[in-house]
PDB file of C-alpha atoms in Angstrom:
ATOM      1  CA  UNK A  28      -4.598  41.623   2.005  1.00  0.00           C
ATOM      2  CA  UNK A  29      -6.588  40.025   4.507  1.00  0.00           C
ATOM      3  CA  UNK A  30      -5.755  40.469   8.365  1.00  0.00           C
ATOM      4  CA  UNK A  31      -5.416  37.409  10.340  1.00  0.00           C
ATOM      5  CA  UNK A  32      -7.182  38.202  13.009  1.00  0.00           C
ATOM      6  CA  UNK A  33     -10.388  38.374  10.847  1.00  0.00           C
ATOM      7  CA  UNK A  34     -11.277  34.832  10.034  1.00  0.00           C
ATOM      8  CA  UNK A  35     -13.711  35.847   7.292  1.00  0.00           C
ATOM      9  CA  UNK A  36     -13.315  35.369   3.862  1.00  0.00           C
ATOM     10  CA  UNK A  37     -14.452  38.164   1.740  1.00  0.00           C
ATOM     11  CA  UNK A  38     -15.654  37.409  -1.748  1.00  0.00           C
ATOM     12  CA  UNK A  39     -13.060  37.380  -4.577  1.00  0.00           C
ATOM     13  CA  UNK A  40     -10.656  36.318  -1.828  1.00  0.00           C
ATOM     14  CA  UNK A  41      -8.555  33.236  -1.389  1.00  0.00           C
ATOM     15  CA  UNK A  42      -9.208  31.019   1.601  1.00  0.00           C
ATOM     16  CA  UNK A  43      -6.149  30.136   3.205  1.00  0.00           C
ATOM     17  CA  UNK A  44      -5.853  26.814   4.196  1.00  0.00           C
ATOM     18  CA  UNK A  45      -3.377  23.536   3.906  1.00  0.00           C
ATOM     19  CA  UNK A  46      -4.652  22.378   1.105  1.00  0.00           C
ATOM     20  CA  UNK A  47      -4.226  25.901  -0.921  1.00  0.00           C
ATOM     21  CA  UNK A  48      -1.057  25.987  -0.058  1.00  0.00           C
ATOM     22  CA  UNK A  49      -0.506  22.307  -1.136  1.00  0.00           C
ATOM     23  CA  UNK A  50      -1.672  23.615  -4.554  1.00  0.00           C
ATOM     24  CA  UNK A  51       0.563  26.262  -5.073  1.00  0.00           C
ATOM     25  CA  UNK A  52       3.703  24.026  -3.955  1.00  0.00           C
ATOM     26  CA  UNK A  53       2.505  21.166  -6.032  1.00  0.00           C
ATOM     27  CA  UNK A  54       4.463  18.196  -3.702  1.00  0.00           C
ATOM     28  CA  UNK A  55       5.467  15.111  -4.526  1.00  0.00           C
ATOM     29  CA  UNK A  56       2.995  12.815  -3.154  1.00  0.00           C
ATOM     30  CA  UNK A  57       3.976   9.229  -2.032  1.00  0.00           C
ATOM     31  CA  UNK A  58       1.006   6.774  -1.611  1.00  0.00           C
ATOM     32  CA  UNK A  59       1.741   3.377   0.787  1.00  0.00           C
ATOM     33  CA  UNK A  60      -0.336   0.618   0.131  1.00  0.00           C
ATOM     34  CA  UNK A  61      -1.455   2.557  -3.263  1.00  0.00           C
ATOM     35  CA  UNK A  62      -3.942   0.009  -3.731  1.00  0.00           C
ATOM     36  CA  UNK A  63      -6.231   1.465  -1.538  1.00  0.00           C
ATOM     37  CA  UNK A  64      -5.612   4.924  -2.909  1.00  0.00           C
ATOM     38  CA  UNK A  65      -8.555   3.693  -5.569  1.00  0.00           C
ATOM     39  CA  UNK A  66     -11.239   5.112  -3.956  1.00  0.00           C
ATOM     40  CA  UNK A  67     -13.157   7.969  -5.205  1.00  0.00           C
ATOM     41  CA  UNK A  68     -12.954  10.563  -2.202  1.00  0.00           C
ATOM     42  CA  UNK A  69      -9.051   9.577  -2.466  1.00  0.00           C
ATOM     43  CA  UNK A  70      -8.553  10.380  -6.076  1.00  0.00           C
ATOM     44  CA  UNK A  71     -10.438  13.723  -5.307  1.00  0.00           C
ATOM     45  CA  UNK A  72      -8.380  14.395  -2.298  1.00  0.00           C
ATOM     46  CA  UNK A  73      -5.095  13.699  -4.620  1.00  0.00           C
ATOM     47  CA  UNK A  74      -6.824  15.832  -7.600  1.00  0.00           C
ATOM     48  CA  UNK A  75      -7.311  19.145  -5.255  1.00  0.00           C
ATOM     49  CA  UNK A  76      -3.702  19.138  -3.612  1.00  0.00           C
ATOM     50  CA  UNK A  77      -2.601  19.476  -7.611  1.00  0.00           C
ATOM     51  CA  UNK A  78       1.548  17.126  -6.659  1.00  0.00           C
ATOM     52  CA  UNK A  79       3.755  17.343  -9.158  1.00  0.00           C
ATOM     53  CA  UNK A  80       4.232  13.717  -9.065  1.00  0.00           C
ATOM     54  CA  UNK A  81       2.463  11.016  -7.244  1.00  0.00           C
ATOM     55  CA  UNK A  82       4.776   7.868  -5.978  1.00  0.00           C
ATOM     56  CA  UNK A  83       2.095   4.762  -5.242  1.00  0.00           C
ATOM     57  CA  UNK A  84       4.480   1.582  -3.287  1.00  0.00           C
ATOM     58  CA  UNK A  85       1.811  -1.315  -3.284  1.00  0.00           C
ATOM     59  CA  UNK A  86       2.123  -4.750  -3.451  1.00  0.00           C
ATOM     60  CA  UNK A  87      -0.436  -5.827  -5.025  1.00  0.00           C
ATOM     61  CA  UNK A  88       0.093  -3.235  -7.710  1.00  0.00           C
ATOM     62  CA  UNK A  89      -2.897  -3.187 -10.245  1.00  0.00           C
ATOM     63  CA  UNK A  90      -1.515  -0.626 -13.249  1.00  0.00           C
ATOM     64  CA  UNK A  91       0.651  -1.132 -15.738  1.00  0.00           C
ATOM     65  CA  UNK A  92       3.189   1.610 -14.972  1.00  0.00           C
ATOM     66  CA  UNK A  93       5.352  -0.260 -12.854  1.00  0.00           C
ATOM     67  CA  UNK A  94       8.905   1.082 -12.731  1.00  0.00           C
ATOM     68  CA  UNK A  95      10.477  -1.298 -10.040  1.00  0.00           C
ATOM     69  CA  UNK A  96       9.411  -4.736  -9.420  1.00  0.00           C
ATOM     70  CA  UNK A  97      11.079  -7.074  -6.415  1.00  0.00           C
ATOM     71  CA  UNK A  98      11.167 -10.942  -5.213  1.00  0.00           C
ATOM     72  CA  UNK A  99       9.821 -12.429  -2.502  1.00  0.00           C
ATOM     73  CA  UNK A 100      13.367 -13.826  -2.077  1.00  0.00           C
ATOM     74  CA  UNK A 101      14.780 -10.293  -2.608  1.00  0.00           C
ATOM     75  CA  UNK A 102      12.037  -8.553   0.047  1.00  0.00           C
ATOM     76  CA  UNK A 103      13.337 -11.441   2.624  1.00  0.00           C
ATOM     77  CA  UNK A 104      17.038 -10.748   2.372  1.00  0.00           C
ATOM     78  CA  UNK A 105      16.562  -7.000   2.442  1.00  0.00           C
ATOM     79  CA  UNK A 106      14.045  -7.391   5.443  1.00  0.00           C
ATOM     80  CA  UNK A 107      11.113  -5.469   4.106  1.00  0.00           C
ATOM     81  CA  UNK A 108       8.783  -8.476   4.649  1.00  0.00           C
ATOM     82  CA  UNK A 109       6.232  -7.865   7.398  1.00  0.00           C
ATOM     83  CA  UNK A 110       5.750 -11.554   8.900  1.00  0.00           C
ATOM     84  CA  UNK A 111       7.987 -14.177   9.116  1.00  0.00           C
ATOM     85  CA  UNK A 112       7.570 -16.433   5.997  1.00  0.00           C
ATOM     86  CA  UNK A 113       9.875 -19.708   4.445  1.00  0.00           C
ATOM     87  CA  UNK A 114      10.160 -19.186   0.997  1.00  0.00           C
ATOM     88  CA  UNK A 115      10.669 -22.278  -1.544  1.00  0.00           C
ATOM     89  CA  UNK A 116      11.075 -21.409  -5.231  1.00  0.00           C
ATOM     90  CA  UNK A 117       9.830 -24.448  -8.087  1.00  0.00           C
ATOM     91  CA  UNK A 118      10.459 -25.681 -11.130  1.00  0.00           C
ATOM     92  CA  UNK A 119       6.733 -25.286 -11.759  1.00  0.00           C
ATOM     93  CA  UNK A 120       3.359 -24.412 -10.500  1.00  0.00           C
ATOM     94  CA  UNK A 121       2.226 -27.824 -10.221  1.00  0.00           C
ATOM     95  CA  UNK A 122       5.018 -28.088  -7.953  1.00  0.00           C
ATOM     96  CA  UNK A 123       4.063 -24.837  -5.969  1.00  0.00           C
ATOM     97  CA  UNK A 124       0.427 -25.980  -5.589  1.00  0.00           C
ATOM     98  CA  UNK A 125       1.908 -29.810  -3.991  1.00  0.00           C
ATOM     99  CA  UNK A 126       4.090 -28.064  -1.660  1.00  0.00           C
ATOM    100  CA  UNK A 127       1.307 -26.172  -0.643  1.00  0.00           C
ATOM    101  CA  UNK A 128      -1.087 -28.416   0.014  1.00  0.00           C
ATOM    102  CA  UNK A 129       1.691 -30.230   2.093  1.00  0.00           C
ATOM    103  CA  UNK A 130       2.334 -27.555   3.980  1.00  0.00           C
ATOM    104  CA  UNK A 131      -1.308 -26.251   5.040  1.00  0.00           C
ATOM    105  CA  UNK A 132      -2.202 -30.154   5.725  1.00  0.00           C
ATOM    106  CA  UNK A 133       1.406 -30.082   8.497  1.00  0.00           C
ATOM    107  CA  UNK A 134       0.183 -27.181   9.939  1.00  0.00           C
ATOM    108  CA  UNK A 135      -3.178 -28.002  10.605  1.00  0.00           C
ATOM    109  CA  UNK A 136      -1.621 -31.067  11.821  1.00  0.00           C
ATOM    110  CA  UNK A 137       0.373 -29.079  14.389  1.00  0.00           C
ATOM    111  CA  UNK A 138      -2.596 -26.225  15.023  1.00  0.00           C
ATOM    112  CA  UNK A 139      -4.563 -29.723  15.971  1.00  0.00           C
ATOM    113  CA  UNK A 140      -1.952 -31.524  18.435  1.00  0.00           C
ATOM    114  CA  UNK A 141      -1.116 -28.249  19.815  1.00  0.00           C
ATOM    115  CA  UNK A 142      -4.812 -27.775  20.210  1.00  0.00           C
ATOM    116  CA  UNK A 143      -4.764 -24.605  18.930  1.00  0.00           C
ATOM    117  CA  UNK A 144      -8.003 -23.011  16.747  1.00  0.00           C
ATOM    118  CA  UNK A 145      -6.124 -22.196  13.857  1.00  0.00           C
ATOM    119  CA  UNK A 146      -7.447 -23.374  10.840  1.00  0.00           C
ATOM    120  CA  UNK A 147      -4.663 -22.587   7.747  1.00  0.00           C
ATOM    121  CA  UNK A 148      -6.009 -21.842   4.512  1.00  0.00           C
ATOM    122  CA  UNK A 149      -3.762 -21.870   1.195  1.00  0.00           C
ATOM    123  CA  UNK A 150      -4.824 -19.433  -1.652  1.00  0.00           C
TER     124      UNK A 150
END
């Protein structure tokens, strides 16, 4: 057994170290904003600490193993939604892409008489 006051490693011997330990526990890992989580020193990061599990919440999610899915509407009444936004629900998407385009041309109308350099975009 090693003595922790010697900080060397002797060959044949197991580092100690968080991410050793991580291995041997296998955790649950929970990913925010998984869709970050994509890149390749991440997934080598996630590979090494060996979780039992691995719990991505993303919004944007881009896999097909989606377990729980919410609303806009449904993010709004619960409160989970990080800036204030009006939410309008249509009978179509032609409709969605009008009241768009009405609403980016009022507020650039207001960003303009306010005299304020915003310049709203819609996507």
């Amino acid at each position: 057994m090693r003595n922790e006051a010697d900080a060397t490693v002797r060959p044949g011997e197991v580092s100690w170290s968080f991410a050793n330990i991580m291995r041997l526990v296998r955790p649950v890992m929970i990913v925010d904003e998984a869709q970050n989580f994509v890149t390749g020193l991440s997934e080598t990061t996630g590979a090494r600490l060996n979780p039992s599990a691995i719990i991505e919440f993303t919004a944007t999610p881009v896999r097909s193993n989606v377990i729980v899915s919410a609303t806009a509407d449904e993010l709004k009444t619960e409160q989970m939604v990080k800036l204030p936004i009006h939410l309008t629900q249509h009978t179509g998407w032609e409709a969605a892409i009008v009241h768009a385009l009405q609403q980016r041309a009022g507020l650039a109308t207001t960003a303009r008489d306010a005299n304020e350099p915003i310049r709203p975009i819609a996507l």
